[in-house]
Tab-separated table of C-alpha atoms in Angstrom:
chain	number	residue	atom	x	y	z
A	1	UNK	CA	0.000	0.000	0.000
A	2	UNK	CA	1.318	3.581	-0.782
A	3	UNK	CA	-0.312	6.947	1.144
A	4	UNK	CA	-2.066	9.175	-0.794
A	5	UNK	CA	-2.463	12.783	-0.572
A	6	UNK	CA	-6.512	13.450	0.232
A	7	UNK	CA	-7.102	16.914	-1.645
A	8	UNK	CA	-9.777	19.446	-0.323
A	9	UNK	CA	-10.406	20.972	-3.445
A	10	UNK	CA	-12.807	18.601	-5.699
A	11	UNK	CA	-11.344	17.049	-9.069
A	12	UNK	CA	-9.106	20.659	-9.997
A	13	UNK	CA	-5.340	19.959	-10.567
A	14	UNK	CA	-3.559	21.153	-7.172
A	15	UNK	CA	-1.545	24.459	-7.341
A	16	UNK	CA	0.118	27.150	-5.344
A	17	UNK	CA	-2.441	29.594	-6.143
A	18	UNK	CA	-4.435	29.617	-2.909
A	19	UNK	CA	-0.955	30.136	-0.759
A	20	UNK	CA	-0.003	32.567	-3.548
A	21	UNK	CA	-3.129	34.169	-2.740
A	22	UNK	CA	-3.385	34.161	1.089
A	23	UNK	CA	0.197	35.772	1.747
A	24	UNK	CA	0.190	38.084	-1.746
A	25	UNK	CA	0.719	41.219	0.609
A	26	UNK	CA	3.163	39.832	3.201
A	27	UNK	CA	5.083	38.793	-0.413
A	28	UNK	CA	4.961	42.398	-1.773
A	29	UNK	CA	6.586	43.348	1.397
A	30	UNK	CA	9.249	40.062	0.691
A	31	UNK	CA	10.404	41.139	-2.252
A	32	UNK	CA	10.872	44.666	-1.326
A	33	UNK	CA	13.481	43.344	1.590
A	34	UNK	CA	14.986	41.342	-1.670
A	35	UNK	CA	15.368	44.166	-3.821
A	36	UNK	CA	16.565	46.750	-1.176
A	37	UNK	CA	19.327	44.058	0.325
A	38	UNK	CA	20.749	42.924	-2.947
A	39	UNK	CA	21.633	46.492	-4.082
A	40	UNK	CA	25.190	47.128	-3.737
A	41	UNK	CA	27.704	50.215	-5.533
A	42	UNK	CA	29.501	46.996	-7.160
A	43	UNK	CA	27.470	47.031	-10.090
A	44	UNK	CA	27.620	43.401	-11.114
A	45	UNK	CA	26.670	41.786	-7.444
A	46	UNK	CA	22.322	43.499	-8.023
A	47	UNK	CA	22.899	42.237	-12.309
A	48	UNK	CA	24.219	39.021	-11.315
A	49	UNK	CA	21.540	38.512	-8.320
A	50	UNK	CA	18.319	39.977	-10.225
A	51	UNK	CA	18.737	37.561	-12.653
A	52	UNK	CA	18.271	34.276	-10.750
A	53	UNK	CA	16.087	36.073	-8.306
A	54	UNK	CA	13.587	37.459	-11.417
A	55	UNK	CA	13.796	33.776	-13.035
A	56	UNK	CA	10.475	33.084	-12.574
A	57	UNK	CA	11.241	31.191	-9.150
A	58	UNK	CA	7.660	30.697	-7.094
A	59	UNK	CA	9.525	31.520	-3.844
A	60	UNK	CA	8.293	28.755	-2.324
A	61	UNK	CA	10.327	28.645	0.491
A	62	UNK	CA	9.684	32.238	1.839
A	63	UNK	CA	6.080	31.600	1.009
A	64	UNK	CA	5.592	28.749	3.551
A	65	UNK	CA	7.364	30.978	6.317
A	66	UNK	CA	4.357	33.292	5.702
A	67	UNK	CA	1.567	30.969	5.019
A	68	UNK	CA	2.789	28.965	8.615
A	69	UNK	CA	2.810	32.914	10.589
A	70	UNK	CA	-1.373	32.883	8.796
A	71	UNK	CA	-1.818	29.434	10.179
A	72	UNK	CA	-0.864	30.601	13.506
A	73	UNK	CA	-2.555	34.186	12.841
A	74	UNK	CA	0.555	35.814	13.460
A	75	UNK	CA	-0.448	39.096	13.780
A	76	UNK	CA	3.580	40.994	13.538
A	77	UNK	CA	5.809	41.764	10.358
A	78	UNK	CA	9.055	40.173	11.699
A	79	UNK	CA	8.458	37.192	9.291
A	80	UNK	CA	8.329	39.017	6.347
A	81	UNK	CA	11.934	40.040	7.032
A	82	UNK	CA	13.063	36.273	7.770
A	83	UNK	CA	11.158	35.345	5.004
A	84	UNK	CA	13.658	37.232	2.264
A	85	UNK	CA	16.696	35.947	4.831
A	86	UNK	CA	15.297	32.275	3.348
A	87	UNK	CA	15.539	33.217	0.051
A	88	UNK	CA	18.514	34.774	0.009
A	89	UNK	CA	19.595	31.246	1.219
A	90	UNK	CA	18.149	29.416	-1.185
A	91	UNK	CA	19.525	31.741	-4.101
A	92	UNK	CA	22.795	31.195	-2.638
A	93	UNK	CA	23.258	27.696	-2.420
A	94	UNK	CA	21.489	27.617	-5.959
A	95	UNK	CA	24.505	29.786	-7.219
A	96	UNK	CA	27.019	27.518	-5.848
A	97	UNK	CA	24.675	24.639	-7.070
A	98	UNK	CA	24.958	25.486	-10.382
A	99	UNK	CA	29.071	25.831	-10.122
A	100	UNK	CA	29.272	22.458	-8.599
A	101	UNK	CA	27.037	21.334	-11.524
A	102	UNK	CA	28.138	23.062	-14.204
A	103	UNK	CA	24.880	23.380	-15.033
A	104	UNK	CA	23.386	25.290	-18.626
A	105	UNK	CA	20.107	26.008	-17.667
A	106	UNK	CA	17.975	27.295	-14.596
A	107	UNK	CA	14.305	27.903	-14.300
A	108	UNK	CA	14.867	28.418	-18.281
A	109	UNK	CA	17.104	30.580	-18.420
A	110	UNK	CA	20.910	30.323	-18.926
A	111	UNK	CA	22.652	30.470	-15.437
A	112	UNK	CA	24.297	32.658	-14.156
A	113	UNK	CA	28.149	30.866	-14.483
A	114	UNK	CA	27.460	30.459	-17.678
A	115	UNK	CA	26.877	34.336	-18.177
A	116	UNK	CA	29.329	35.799	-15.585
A	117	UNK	CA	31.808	32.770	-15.100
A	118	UNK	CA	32.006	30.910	-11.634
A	119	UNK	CA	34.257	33.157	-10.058
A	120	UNK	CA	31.348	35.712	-9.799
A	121	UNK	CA	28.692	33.350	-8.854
A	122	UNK	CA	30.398	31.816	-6.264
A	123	UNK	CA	31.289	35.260	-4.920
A	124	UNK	CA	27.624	36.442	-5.146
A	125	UNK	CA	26.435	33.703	-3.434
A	126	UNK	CA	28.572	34.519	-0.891
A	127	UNK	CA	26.996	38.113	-0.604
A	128	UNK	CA	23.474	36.556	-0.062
A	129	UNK	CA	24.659	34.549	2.376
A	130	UNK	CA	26.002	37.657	4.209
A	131	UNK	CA	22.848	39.579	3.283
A	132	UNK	CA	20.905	36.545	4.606
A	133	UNK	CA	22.470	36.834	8.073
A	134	UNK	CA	22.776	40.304	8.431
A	135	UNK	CA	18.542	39.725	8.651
A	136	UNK	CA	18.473	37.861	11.047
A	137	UNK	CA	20.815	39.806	13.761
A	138	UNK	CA	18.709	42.892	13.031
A	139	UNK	CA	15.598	40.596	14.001
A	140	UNK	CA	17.584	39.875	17.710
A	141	UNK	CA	16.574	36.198	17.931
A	142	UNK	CA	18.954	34.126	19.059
A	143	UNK	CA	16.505	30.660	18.244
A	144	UNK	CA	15.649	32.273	15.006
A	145	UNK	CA	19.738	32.733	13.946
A	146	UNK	CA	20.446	29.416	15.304
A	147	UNK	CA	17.763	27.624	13.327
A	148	UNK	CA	18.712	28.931	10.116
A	149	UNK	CA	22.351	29.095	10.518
A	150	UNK	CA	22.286	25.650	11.299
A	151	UNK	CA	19.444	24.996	8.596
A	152	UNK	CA	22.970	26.604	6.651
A	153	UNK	CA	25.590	24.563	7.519
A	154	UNK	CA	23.336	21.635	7.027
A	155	UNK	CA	22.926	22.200	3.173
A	156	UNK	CA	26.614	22.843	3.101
A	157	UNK	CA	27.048	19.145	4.400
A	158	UNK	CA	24.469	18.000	2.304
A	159	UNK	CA	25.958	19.062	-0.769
A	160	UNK	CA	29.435	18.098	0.023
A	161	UNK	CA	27.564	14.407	0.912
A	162	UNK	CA	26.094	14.295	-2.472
A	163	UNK	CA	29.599	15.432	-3.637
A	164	UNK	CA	31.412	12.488	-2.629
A	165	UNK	CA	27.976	10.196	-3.531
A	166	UNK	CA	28.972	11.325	-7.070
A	167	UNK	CA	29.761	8.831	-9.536
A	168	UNK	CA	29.374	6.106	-7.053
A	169	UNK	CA	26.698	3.544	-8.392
A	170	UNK	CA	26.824	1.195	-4.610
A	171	UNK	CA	25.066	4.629	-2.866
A	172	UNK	CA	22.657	3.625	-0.381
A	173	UNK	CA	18.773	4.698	-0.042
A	174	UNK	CA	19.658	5.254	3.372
A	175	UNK	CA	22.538	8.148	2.536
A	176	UNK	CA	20.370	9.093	-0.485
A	177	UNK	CA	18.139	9.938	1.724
A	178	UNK	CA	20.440	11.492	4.071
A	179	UNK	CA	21.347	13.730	1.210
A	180	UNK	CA	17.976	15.096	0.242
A	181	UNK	CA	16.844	15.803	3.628
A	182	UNK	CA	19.808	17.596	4.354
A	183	UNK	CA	20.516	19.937	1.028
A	184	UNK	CA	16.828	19.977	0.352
A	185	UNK	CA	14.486	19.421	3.325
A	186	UNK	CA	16.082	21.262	5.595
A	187	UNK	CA	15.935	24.909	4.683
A	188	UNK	CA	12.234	23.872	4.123
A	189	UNK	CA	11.960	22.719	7.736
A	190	UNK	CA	13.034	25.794	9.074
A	191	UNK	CA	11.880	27.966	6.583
A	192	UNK	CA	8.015	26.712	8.493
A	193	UNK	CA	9.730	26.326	11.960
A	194	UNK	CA	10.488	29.737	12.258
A	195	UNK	CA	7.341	30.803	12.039
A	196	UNK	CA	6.489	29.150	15.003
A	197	UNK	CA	9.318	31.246	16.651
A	198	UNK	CA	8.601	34.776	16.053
A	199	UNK	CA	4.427	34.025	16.717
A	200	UNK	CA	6.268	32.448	20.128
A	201	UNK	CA	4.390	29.205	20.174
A	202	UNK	CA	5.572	26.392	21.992
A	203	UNK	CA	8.169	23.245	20.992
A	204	UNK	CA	5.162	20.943	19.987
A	205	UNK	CA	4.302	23.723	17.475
A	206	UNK	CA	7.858	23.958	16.424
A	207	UNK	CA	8.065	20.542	16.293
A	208	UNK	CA	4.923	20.147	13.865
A	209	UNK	CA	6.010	22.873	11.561
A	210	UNK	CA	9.271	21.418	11.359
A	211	UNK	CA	7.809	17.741	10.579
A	212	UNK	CA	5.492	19.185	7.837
A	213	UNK	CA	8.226	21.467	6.217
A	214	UNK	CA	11.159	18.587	6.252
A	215	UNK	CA	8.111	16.290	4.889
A	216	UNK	CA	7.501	17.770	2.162
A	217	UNK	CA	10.900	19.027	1.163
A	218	UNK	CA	11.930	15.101	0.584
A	219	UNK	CA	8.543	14.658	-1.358
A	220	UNK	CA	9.396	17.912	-3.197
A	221	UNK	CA	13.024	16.176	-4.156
A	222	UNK	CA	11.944	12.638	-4.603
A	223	UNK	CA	9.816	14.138	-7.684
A	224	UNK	CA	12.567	16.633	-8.933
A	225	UNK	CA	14.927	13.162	-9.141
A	226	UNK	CA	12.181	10.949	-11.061
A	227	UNK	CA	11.362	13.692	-13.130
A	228	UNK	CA	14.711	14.482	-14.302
A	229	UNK	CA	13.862	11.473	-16.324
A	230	UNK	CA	11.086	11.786	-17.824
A	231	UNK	CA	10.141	15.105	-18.276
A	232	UNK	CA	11.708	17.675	-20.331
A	233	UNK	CA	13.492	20.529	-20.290
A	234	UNK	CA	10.662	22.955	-21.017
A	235	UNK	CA	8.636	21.663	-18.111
A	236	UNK	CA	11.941	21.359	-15.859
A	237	UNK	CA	13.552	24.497	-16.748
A	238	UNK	CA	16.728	22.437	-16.729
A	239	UNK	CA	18.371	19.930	-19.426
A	240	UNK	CA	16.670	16.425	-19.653
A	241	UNK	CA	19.220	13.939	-18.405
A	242	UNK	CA	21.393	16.060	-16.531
A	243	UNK	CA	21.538	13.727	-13.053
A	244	UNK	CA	22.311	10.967	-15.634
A	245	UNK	CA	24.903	12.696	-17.174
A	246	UNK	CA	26.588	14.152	-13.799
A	247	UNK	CA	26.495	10.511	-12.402
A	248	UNK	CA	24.078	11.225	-9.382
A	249	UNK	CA	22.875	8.408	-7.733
A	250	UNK	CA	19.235	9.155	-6.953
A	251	UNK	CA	16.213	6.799	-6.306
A	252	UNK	CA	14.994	5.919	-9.520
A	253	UNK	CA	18.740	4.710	-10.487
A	254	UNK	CA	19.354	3.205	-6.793
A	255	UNK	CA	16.379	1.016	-7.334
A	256	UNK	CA	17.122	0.057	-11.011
A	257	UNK	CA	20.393	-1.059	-9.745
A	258	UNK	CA	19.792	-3.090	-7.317
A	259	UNK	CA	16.693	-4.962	-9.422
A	260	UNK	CA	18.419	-4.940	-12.368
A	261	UNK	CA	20.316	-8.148	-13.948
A	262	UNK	CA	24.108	-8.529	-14.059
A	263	UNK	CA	24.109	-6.629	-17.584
A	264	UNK	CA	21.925	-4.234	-16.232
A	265	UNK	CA	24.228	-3.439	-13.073
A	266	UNK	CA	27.220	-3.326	-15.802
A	267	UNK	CA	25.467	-0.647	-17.539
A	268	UNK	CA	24.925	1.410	-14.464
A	269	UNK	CA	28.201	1.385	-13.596
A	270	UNK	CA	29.641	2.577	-16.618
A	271	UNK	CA	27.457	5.104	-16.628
A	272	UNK	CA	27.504	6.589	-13.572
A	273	UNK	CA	31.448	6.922	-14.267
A	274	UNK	CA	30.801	8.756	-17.278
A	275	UNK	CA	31.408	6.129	-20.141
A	276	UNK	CA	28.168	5.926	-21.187
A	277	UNK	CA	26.284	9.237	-21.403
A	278	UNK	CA	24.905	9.724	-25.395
A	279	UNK	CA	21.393	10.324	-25.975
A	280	UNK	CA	20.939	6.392	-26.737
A	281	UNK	CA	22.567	5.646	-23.584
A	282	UNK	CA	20.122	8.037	-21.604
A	283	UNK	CA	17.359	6.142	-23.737
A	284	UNK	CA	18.123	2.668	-22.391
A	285	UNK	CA	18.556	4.127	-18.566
A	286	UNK	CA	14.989	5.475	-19.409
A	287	UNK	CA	13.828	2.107	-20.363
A	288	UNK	CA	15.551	0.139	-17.061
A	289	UNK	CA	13.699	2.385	-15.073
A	290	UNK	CA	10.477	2.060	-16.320
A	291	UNK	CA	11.245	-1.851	-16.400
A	292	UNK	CA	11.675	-2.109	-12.812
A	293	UNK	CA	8.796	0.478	-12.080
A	294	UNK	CA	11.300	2.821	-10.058
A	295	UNK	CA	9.909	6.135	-10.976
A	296	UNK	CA	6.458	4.916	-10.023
A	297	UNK	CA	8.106	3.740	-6.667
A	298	UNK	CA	10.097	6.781	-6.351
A	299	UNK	CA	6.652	8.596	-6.995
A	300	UNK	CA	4.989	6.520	-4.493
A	301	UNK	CA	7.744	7.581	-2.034
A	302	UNK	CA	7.054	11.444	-2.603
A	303	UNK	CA	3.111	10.560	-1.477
A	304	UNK	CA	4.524	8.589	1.276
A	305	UNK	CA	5.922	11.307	2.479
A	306	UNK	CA	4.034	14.411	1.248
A	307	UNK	CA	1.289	12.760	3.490
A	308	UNK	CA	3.064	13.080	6.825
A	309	UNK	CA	3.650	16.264	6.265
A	310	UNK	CA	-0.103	16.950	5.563
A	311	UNK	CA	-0.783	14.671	8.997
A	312	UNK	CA	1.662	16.955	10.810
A	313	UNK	CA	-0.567	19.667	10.500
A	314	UNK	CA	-3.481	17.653	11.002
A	315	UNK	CA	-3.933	19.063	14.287
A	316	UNK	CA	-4.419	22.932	13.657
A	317	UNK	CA	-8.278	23.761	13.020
A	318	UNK	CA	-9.327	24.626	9.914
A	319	UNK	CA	-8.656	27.682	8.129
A	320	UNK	CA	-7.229	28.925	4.507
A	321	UNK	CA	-3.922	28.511	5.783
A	322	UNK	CA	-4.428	25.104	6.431
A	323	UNK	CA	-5.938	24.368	3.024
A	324	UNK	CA	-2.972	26.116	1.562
A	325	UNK	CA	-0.372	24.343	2.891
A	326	UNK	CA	-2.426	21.029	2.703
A	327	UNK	CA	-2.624	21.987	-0.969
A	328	UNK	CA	1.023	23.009	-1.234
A	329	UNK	CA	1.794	19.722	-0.969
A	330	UNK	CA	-0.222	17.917	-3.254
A	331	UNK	CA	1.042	20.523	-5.467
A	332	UNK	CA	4.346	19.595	-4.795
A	333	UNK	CA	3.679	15.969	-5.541
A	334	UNK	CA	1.585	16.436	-8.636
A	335	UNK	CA	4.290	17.776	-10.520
A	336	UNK	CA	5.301	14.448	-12.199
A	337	UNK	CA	1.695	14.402	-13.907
């Protein structure tokens, strides 16, 4: 048996709209943190910024930091502020992503190492973290700085983990997993948790917030990974292939592996080493994976656990908030259709 996702919304596809919708103002007041903390008199750090920040993201992450202070009518503006301090984290890290990655393509667009070199992406990145930081001293929580300073460090160690995963086809579910909640999960975790901090509820609330946010942030992953194969590039805003062709060892390809025959487990490990990366070779990957039914598994795994985190928040009463989060994650999940 897998979990599935009960929707409160009829037979209409799930979408961010209604959390779009319930924080629109607290997001006006977001973005104009964004825009007046990545200004700088070094011309290139605001060009080099604006254009991942104005790539069509959906600011997810800040969003859910504002939708959690409605669901626990939060009536203060100290969010808002803490709210751009999460994006500005998540820009970063997507800045160094892309160097680590050497990846083309971003939300669409061409990246910004591919436009300003690595040197300057790296560097910028490193300004957002500053900016990101700089936030959240001026807001004077201590519980607030250490939750997303360590939410921080964690996606540092995450990425480094999926670093040395690289290219190495005997990766376990268990440190896959270890992986995604850490460079994925967590800033999503504490992008809800802190929410619960500034509208000073108690741990239990924390705790909840922090259940539903890490929940869905592995859901949210588990569907970027199976998608990456069999989607394309339009829809993904990224090149079709490109875990296959930078030898990461996510679920779909951890599962194929260890179902597949001895030829089978031959061709994985060639091509998670880099021998085998052509179009036909991304073709026959593509048809191992749909043998063994791993990105319906891997898919099953994303409602697995895009339902705890709708059962972590089970316990608030009912309100918009809660239908928007609820809905967030379906959303999340849905994706893949």
């Amino acid at each position: 048996m897998t979990a599935e996702i009960h929707l409160l919304h009829g037979d209409r596809p799930p979408s961010l709209d209604p959390m779009m919708a319930l924080v629109a103002a607290d997001m006006n007041e977001v973005n104009s943190v964004i825009l007046d903390r990545m200004q700088s008199e070094v011309p290139l750090i605001p060009e080099l910024a604006g254009h991942l920040i104005a790539g069509g993201g959906k600011r997810m992450r800040p969003m859910l930091t504002l939708a959690c202070g409605k669901l626990l009518d939060y009536p203060g503006r100290r969010h808002c502020k803490l709210a751009a301090a999460v994006e500005f984290i998540h820009t970063a890290t997507l800045l160094h992503d892309d160097v680590v990655d050497k990846s083309d393509l971003r939300r669409g667009r061409k990246t910004a190492n591919t436009i300003w070199g690595n040197s300057a992406s790296v560097l910028v990145g490193d300004f957002l973290f500053s900016r990101a930081f700089e936030v959240m001293v001026e807001d004077g929580s201590l519980k607030v700085l250490k939750i997303l300073s360590r939410a921080s460090a964690v996606i540092a160690e995450g990425e480094v983990n999926q670093l040395s995963a690289q290219r190495r086809i005997e990766t376990s579910e268990d440190q896959y997993l270890a992986i995604i909640n850490a460079k994925t999960a967590e800033l999503f975790a504490a992008a809800c948790k802190i929410a619960a901090v500034v509208a000073e509820r108690d741990d239990a609330t924390e705790a909840a917030l922090d259940t539903y946010g890490r929940n869905l942030g592995i859901a949210f992953q588990l569907v970027d990974d199976a998608i990456d194969y069999v989607s394309d590039a339009e829809t993904m805003g990224k090149g079709v292939g490109d875990d296959f062709r930078d030898g990461k060892v996510t679920l779909p390809v951890i599962l194929a592996y260890a179902r597949g025959s001895a030829e089978e487990r031959e061709f994985w490990k060639q091509a998670i080493v880099g021998h085998k990366t052509s179009d036909e070779d991304l073709a026959y990957a593509k048809s191992l994976l749909l043998k063994h039914d791993t990105i319906a598994d891997t898919l099953a795994r994303a409602r697995h656990y895009g339902q705890r985190a709708v059962d972590a928040i089970g316990g608030f009463r009912a309100s918009q908030a809660k239908s928007a989060l609820t809905e967030a994650v379906a959303f999340a999940v849905a994706r893949a259709y």
